[in-house]
Coordinates of C-alpha atoms in Angstrom, one line a residue:
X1 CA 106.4 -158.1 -173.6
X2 CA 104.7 -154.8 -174.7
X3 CA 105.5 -152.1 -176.3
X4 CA 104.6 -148.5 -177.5
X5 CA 105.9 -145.8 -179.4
X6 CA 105.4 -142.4 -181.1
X7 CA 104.4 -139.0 -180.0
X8 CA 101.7 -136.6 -182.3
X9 CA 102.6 -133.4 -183.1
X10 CA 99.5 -130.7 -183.6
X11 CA 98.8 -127.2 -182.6
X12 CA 96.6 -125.1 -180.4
X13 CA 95.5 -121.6 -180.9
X14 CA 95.5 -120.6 -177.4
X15 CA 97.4 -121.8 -173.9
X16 CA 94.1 -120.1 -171.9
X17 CA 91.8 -121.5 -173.9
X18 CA 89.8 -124.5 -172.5
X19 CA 88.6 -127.3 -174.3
X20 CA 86.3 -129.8 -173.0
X21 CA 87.9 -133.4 -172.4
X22 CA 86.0 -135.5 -175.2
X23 CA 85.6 -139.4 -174.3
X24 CA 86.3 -140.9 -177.6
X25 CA 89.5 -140.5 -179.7
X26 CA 90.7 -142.1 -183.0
X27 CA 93.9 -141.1 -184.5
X28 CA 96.1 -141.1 -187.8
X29 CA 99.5 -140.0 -188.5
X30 CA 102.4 -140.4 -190.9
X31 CA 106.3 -139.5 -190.4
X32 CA 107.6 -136.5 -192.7
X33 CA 111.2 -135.3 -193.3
X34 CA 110.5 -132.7 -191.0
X35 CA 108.4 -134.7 -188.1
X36 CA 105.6 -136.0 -187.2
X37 CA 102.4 -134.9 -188.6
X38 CA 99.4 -136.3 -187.1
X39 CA 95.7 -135.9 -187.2
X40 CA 93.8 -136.4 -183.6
X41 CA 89.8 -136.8 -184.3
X42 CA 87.8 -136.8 -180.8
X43 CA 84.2 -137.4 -180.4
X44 CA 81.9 -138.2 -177.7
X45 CA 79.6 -140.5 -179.7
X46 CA 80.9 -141.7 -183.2
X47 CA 78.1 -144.1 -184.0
X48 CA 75.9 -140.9 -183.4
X49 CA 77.0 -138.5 -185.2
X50 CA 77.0 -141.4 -187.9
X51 CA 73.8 -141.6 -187.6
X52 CA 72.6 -138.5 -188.1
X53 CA 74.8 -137.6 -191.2
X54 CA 73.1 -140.2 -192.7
X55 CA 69.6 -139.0 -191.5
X56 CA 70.3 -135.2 -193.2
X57 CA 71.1 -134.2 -190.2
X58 CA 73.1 -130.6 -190.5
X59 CA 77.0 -131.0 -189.4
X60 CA 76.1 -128.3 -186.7
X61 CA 73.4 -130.9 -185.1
X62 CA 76.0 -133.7 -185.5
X63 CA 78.4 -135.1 -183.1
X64 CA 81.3 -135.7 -185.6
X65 CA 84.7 -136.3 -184.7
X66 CA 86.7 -132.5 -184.4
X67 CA 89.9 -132.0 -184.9
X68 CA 92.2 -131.6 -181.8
X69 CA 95.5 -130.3 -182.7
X70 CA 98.2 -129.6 -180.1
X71 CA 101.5 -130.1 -179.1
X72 CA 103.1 -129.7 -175.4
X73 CA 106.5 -129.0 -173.2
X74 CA 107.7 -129.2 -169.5
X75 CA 108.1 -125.2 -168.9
X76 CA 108.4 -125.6 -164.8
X77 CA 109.9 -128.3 -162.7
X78 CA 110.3 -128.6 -158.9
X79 CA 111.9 -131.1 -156.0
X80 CA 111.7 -132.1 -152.2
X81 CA 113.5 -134.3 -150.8
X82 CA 113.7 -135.1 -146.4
X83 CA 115.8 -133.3 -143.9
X84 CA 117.5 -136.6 -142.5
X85 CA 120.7 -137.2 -144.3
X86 CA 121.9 -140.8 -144.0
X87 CA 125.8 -141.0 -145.3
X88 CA 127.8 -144.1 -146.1
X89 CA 129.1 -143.7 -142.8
X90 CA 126.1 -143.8 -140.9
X91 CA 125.3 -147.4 -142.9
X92 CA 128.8 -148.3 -142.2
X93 CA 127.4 -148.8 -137.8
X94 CA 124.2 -150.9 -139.2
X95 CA 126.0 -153.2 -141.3
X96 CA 129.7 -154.5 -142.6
X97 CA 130.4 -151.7 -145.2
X98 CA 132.3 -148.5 -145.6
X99 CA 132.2 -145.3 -147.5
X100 CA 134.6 -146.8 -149.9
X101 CA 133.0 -149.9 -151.0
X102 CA 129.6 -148.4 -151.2
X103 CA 131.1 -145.0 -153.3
X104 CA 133.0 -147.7 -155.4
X105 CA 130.8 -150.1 -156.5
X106 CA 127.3 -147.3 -156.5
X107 CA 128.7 -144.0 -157.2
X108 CA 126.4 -142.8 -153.7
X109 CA 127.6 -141.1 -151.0
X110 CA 124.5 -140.1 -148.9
X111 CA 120.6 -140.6 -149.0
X112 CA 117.8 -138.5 -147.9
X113 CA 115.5 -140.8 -145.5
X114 CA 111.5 -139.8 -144.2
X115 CA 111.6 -139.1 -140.8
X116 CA 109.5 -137.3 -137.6
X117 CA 105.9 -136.4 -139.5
X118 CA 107.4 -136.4 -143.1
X119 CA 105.4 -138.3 -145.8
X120 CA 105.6 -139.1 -149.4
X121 CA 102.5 -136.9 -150.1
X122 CA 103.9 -133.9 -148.7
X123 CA 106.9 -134.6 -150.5
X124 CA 105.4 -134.5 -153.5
X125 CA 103.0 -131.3 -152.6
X126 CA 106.4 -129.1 -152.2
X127 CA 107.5 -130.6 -155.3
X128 CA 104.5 -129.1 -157.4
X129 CA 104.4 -126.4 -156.2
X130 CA 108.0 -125.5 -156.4
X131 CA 106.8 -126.7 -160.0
X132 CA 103.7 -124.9 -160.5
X133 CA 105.2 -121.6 -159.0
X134 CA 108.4 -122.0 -162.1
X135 CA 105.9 -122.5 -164.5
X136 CA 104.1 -119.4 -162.7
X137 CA 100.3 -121.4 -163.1
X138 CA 97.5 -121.3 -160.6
X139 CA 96.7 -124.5 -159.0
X140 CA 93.4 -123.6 -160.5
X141 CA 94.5 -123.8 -163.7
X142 CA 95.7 -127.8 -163.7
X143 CA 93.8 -129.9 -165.6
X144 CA 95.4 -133.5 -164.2
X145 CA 98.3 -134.6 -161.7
X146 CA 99.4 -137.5 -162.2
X147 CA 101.6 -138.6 -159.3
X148 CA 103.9 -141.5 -160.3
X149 CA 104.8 -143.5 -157.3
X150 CA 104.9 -147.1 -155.8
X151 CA 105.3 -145.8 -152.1
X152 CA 101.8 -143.8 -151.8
X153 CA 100.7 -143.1 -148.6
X154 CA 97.3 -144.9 -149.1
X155 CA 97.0 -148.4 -150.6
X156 CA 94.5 -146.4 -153.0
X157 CA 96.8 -143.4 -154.0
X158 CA 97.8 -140.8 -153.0
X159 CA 97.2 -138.1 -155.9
X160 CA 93.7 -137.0 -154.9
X161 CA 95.2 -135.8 -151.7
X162 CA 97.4 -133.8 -153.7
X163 CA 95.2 -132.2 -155.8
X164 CA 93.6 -131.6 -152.8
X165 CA 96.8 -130.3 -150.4
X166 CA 97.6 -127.9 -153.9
X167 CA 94.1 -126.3 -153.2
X168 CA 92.8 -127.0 -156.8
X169 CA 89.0 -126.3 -156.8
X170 CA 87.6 -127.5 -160.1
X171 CA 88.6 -130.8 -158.8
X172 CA 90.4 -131.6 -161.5
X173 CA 91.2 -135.6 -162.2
X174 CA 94.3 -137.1 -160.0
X175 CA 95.0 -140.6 -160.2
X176 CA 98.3 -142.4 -159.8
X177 CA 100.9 -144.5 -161.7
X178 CA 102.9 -147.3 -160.4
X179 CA 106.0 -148.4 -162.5
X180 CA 108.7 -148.5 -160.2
X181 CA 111.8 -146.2 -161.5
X182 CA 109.9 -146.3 -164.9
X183 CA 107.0 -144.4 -163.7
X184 CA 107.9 -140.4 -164.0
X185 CA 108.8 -141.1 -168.0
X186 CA 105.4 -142.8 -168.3
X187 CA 103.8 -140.3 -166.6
X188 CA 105.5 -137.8 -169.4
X189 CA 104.0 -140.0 -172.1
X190 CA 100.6 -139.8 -170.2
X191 CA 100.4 -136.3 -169.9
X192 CA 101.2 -136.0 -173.8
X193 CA 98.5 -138.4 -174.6
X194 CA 96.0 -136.2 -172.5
X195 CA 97.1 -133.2 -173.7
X196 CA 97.0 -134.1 -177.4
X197 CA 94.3 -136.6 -177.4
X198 CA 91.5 -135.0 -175.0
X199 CA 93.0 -131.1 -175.2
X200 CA 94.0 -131.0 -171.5
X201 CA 96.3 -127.9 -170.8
X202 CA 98.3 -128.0 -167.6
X203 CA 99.1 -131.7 -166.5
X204 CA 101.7 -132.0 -163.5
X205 CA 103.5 -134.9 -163.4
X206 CA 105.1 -136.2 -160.0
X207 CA 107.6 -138.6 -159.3
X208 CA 107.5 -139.5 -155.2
X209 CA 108.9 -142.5 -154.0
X210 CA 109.7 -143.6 -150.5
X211 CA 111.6 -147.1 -151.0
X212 CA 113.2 -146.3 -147.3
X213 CA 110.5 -147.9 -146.0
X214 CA 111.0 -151.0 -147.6
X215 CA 114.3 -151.7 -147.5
X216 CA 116.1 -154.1 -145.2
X217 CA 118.5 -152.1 -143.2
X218 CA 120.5 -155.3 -142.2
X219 CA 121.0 -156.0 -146.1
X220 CA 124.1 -154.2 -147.6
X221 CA 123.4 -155.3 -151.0
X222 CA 120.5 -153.1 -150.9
X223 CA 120.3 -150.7 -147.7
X224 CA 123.2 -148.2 -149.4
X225 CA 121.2 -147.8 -152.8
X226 CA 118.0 -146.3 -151.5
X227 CA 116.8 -142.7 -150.8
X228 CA 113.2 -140.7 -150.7
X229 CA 112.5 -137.8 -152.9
X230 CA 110.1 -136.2 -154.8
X231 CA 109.9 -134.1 -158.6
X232 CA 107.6 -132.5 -160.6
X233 CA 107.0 -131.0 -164.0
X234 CA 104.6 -129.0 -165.4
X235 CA 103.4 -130.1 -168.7
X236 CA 101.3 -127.4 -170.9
X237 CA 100.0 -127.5 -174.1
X238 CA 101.3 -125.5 -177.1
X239 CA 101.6 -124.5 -180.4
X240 CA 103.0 -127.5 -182.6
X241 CA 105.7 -125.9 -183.8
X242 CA 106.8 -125.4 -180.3
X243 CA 106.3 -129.3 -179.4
X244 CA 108.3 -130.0 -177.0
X245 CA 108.3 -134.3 -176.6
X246 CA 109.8 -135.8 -179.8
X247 CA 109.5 -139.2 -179.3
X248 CA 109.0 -142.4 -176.6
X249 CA 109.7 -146.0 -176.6
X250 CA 108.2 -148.0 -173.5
X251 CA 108.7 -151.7 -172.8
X252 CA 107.8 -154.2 -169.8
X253 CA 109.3 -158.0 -169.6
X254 CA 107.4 -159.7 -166.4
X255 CA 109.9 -162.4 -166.6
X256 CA 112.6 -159.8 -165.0
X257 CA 110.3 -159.6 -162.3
X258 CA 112.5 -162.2 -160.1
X259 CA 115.2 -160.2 -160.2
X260 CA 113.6 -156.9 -158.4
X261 CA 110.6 -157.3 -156.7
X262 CA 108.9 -156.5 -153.3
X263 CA 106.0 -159.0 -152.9
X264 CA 103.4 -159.7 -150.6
X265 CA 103.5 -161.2 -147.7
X266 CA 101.1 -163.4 -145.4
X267 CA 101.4 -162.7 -141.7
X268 CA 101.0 -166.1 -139.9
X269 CA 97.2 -166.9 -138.2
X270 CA 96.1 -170.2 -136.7
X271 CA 93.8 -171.5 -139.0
X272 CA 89.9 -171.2 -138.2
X273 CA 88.0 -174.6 -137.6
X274 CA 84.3 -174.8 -139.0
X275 CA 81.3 -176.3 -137.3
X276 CA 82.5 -179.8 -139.2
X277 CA 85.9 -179.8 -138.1
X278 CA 87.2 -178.8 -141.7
X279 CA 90.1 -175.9 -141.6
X280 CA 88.5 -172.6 -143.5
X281 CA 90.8 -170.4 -145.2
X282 CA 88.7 -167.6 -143.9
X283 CA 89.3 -165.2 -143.0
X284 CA 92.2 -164.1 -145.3
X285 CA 95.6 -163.8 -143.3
X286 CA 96.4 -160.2 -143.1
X287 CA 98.9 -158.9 -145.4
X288 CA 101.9 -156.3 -146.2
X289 CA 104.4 -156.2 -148.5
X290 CA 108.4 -157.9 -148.2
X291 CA 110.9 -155.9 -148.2
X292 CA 112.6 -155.2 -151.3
X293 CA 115.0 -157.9 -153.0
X294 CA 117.1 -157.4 -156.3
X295 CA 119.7 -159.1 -158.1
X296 CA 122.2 -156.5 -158.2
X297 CA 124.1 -157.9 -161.1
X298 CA 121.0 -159.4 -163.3
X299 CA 119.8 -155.8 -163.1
X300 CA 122.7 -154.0 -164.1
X301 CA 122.6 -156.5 -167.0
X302 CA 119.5 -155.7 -167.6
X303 CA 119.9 -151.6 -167.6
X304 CA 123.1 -151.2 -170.0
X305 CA 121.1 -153.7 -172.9
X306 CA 117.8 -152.3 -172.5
X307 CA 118.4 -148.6 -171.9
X308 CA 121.1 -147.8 -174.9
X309 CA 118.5 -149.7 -177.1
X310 CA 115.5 -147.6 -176.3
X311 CA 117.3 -144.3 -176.5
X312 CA 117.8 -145.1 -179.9
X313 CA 114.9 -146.0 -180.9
X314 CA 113.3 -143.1 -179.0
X315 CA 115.6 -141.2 -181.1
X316 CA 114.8 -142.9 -184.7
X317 CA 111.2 -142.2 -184.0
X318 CA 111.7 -138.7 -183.2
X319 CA 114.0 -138.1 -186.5
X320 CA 116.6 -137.3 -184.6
X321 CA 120.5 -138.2 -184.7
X322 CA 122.1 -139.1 -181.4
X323 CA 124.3 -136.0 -181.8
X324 CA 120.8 -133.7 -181.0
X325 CA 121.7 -135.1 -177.3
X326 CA 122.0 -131.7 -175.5
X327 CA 121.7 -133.9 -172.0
X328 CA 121.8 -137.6 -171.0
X329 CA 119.2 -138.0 -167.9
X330 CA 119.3 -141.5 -166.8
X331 CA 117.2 -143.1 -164.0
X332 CA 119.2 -142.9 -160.8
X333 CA 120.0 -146.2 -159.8
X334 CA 123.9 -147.0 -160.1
X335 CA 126.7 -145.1 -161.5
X336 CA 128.3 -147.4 -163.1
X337 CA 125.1 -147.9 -165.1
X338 CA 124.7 -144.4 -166.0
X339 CA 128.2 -144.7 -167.1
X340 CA 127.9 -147.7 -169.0
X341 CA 125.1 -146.7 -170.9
X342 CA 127.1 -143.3 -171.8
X343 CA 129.8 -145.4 -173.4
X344 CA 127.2 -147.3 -175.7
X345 CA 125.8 -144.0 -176.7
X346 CA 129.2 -142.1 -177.0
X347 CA 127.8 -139.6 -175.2
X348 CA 131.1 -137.2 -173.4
X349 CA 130.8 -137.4 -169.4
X350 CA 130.1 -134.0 -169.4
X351 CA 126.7 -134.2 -170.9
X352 CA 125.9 -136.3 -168.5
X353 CA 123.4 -135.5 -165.4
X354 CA 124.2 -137.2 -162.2
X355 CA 123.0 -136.7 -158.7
X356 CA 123.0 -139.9 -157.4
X357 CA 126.1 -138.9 -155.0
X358 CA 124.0 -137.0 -152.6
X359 CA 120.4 -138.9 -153.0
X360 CA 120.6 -142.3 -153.7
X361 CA 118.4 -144.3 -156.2
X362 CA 114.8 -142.3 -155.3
X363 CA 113.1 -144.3 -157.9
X364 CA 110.3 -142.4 -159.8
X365 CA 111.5 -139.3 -158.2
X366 CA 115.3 -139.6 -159.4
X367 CA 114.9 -138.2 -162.9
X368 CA 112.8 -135.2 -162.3
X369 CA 114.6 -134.9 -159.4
X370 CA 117.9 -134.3 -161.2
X371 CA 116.0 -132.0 -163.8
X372 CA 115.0 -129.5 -161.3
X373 CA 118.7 -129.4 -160.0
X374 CA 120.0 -128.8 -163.3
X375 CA 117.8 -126.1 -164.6
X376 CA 118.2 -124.3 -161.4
X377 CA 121.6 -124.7 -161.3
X378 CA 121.8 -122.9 -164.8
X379 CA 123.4 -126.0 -166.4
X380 CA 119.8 -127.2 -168.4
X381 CA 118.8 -123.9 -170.7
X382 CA 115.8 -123.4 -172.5
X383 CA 115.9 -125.2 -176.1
X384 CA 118.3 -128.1 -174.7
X385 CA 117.2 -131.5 -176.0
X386 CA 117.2 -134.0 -173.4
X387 CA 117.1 -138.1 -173.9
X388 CA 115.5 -139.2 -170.6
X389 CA 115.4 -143.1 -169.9
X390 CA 113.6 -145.0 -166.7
X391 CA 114.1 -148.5 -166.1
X392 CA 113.6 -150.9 -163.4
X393 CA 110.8 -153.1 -161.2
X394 CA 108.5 -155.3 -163.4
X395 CA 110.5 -155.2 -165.2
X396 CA 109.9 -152.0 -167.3
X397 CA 112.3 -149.7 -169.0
X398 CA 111.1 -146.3 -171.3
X399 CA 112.6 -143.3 -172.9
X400 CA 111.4 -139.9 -174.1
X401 CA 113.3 -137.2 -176.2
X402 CA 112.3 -133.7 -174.8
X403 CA 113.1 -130.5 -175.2
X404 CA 113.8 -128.4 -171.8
X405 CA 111.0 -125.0 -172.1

């Protein structure tokens, strides 16, 4: 099992300046009353700058550590999701279900499902830009998108085309994240740790996820739980004192990986004979990937155990009390999940954000997808302290404490 936690909280003098990315970075921090101060020393060559200090060399010449001292907050959002709307109905002529037992037993309603020329990266384009135009920055401006998905379009990503599709030319870096429902809160914790370790300034973070295409539409234990979607934030460095990401807890347990999974598969091919009449395993069978297969009640076992305890912990770190909880923003899997893990945390119904009614569980995309609804919708304000938890394939659940502009 692993596991990380804690968030730094430094300062920047200016949102426009730009600081070169450094490659090395050594850190030190300590918890006061009031926070977290920490110190964040980057240098491109340690041993050199060593060096030359002890040579005479003048601090000037040197390659010492500097100081790097910045905080950061989400100040856009943005969502897509498909045109096709698939209801509980529509499931109900594929397979032996209704509107009732599915609403019952998942809380879900309808589902948004690709269709005609629609893709996950497009998705996710609309999504940062709806993003990037809230947030009102310049493509040019991004310094990283990080698009957290484990439906890309390409076996090798799909952020790069993003970066591209935004029209970003500095070429800034794109790479993806897969995690499953976990992946948009670990793409949060990311974005801090570029921001505040190597003084990045605008980092979008994506959550895309097309599970539709995975899913066994004979199966009604998992064909009504699924939708496609895509969200985005916009992540910008700041002052400290306006540090927006309080604190993070992450965990993974590959043991729960038989409970949720989606493996590879090996299409059948007769076997090759060689010149000596031995059977090669060459070439390689071709492959593609199962469809998905969960054990409904080993994860929602899983979900109201793990989730309550991170939240808190998440919460410890940041020095906060559970009461702080403007919002509870759970991964969109199950109702009864979200609900259950309200209980636990006595947080009222009513600061609860659920839209898992009219989309489904859209995996990665599910929480930011729900943000952008919200603070459109008027309901998130600026200043509202939200306790955000992902948890599912891998297994690997996470939380993060932020604070909405």
């Amino acid at each position: 099992m692993a596991n990380a936690s804690g968030f730094f909280t430094p300062s920047v003098p200016s949102l426009r300046r730009r600081i070169q990315p450094p490659i090395g970075i050594f850190g030190s921090g300590s918890r006061s009353p009031e926070g977290f101060s920490t110190r964040v020393f980057c240098s491109s060559s340690t041993t050199e700058g060593a060096d030359k200090l002890a040579s005479g060399a003048s601090s000037s010449e040197s390659r010492v550590p500097r100081l790097v001292s910045q905080g950061c907050k989400l100040v856009g959002c943005g969502s897509a999701v498909p045109t096709l709307k698939v209801s509980n109905d529509d499931l109900a002529k594929l397979v032996d279900t209704s509107d009732e037992w599915i609403s019952v037993r998942t809380g879900i309603r309808n589902r948004r499902v690709l269709s005609g020329n629609e893709s996950v990266t497009a998705l996710a384009v609309e999504a940062a830009r709806n993003a990037l135009q809230m947030a009102q920055v310049d493509p040019d401006d991004v310094d990283l998108v990080l698009m957290c998905s484990s439906t890309p379009d390409d076996l090798f990503g799909s952020a790069p085309q993003i970066q591209k599709a935004l029209g970003c030319k500095r070429n800034p870096l794109a790479y993806d994240i897969t995690a499953a429902c976990s992946g948009f809160v670990l793409g949060l914790i990311s974005a801090a740790s570029h921001i505040r370790g190597a003084g990045f300034q605008n980092v979008l973070v994506i959550g895309a996820d097309a599970l539709s295409r995975y899913v066994d539409w004979t199966d009604r234990g998992t064909c009504i739980l699924f939708g496609d979607a895509a969200g985005a934030v916009l992540v910008q460095a700041c002052d400290s004192e306006e540090d927006g990401l309080f604190g993070f807890d992450v965990h993974s347990d590959g043991d729960g990986q038989r409970h949720l999974n989606a493996p590879v598969k090996e299409n059948k091919m007769d076997n090759t004979l060689g010149s000596n009449g031995s059977v090669l395993d060459f070439p390689p069978n071709r492959s593609s990937y199962s469809c998905i297969q969960m054990n409904g009640k080993e994860v929602f076992r899983f979900a109201v155990r793990s989730v309550p305890h991170s939240i808190e912990s998440a919460l410890a770190k940041a020095g906060l009390p559970g009461s702080s909880i403007d919002w509870l923003l759970l991964h969109q899997a199950n109702q009864r999940i979200i609900d259950a893990v309200a209980t636990r945390l006595e947080v009222p119904p009513e600061r609860v954000i659920s839209n898992l009614a009219n989309y489904g569980n859209t995996s990665a995309a599910s929480i930011p997808l729900a943000l952008d609804e919200a603070v459109r919708s008027g309901k998130v304000k600026v200043g509202h302290t939200i306790a955000a938890a992902g948890f599912g394939a891998g297994v690997t659940w996470g939380s993060a404490i932020l604070r909405w502009g």
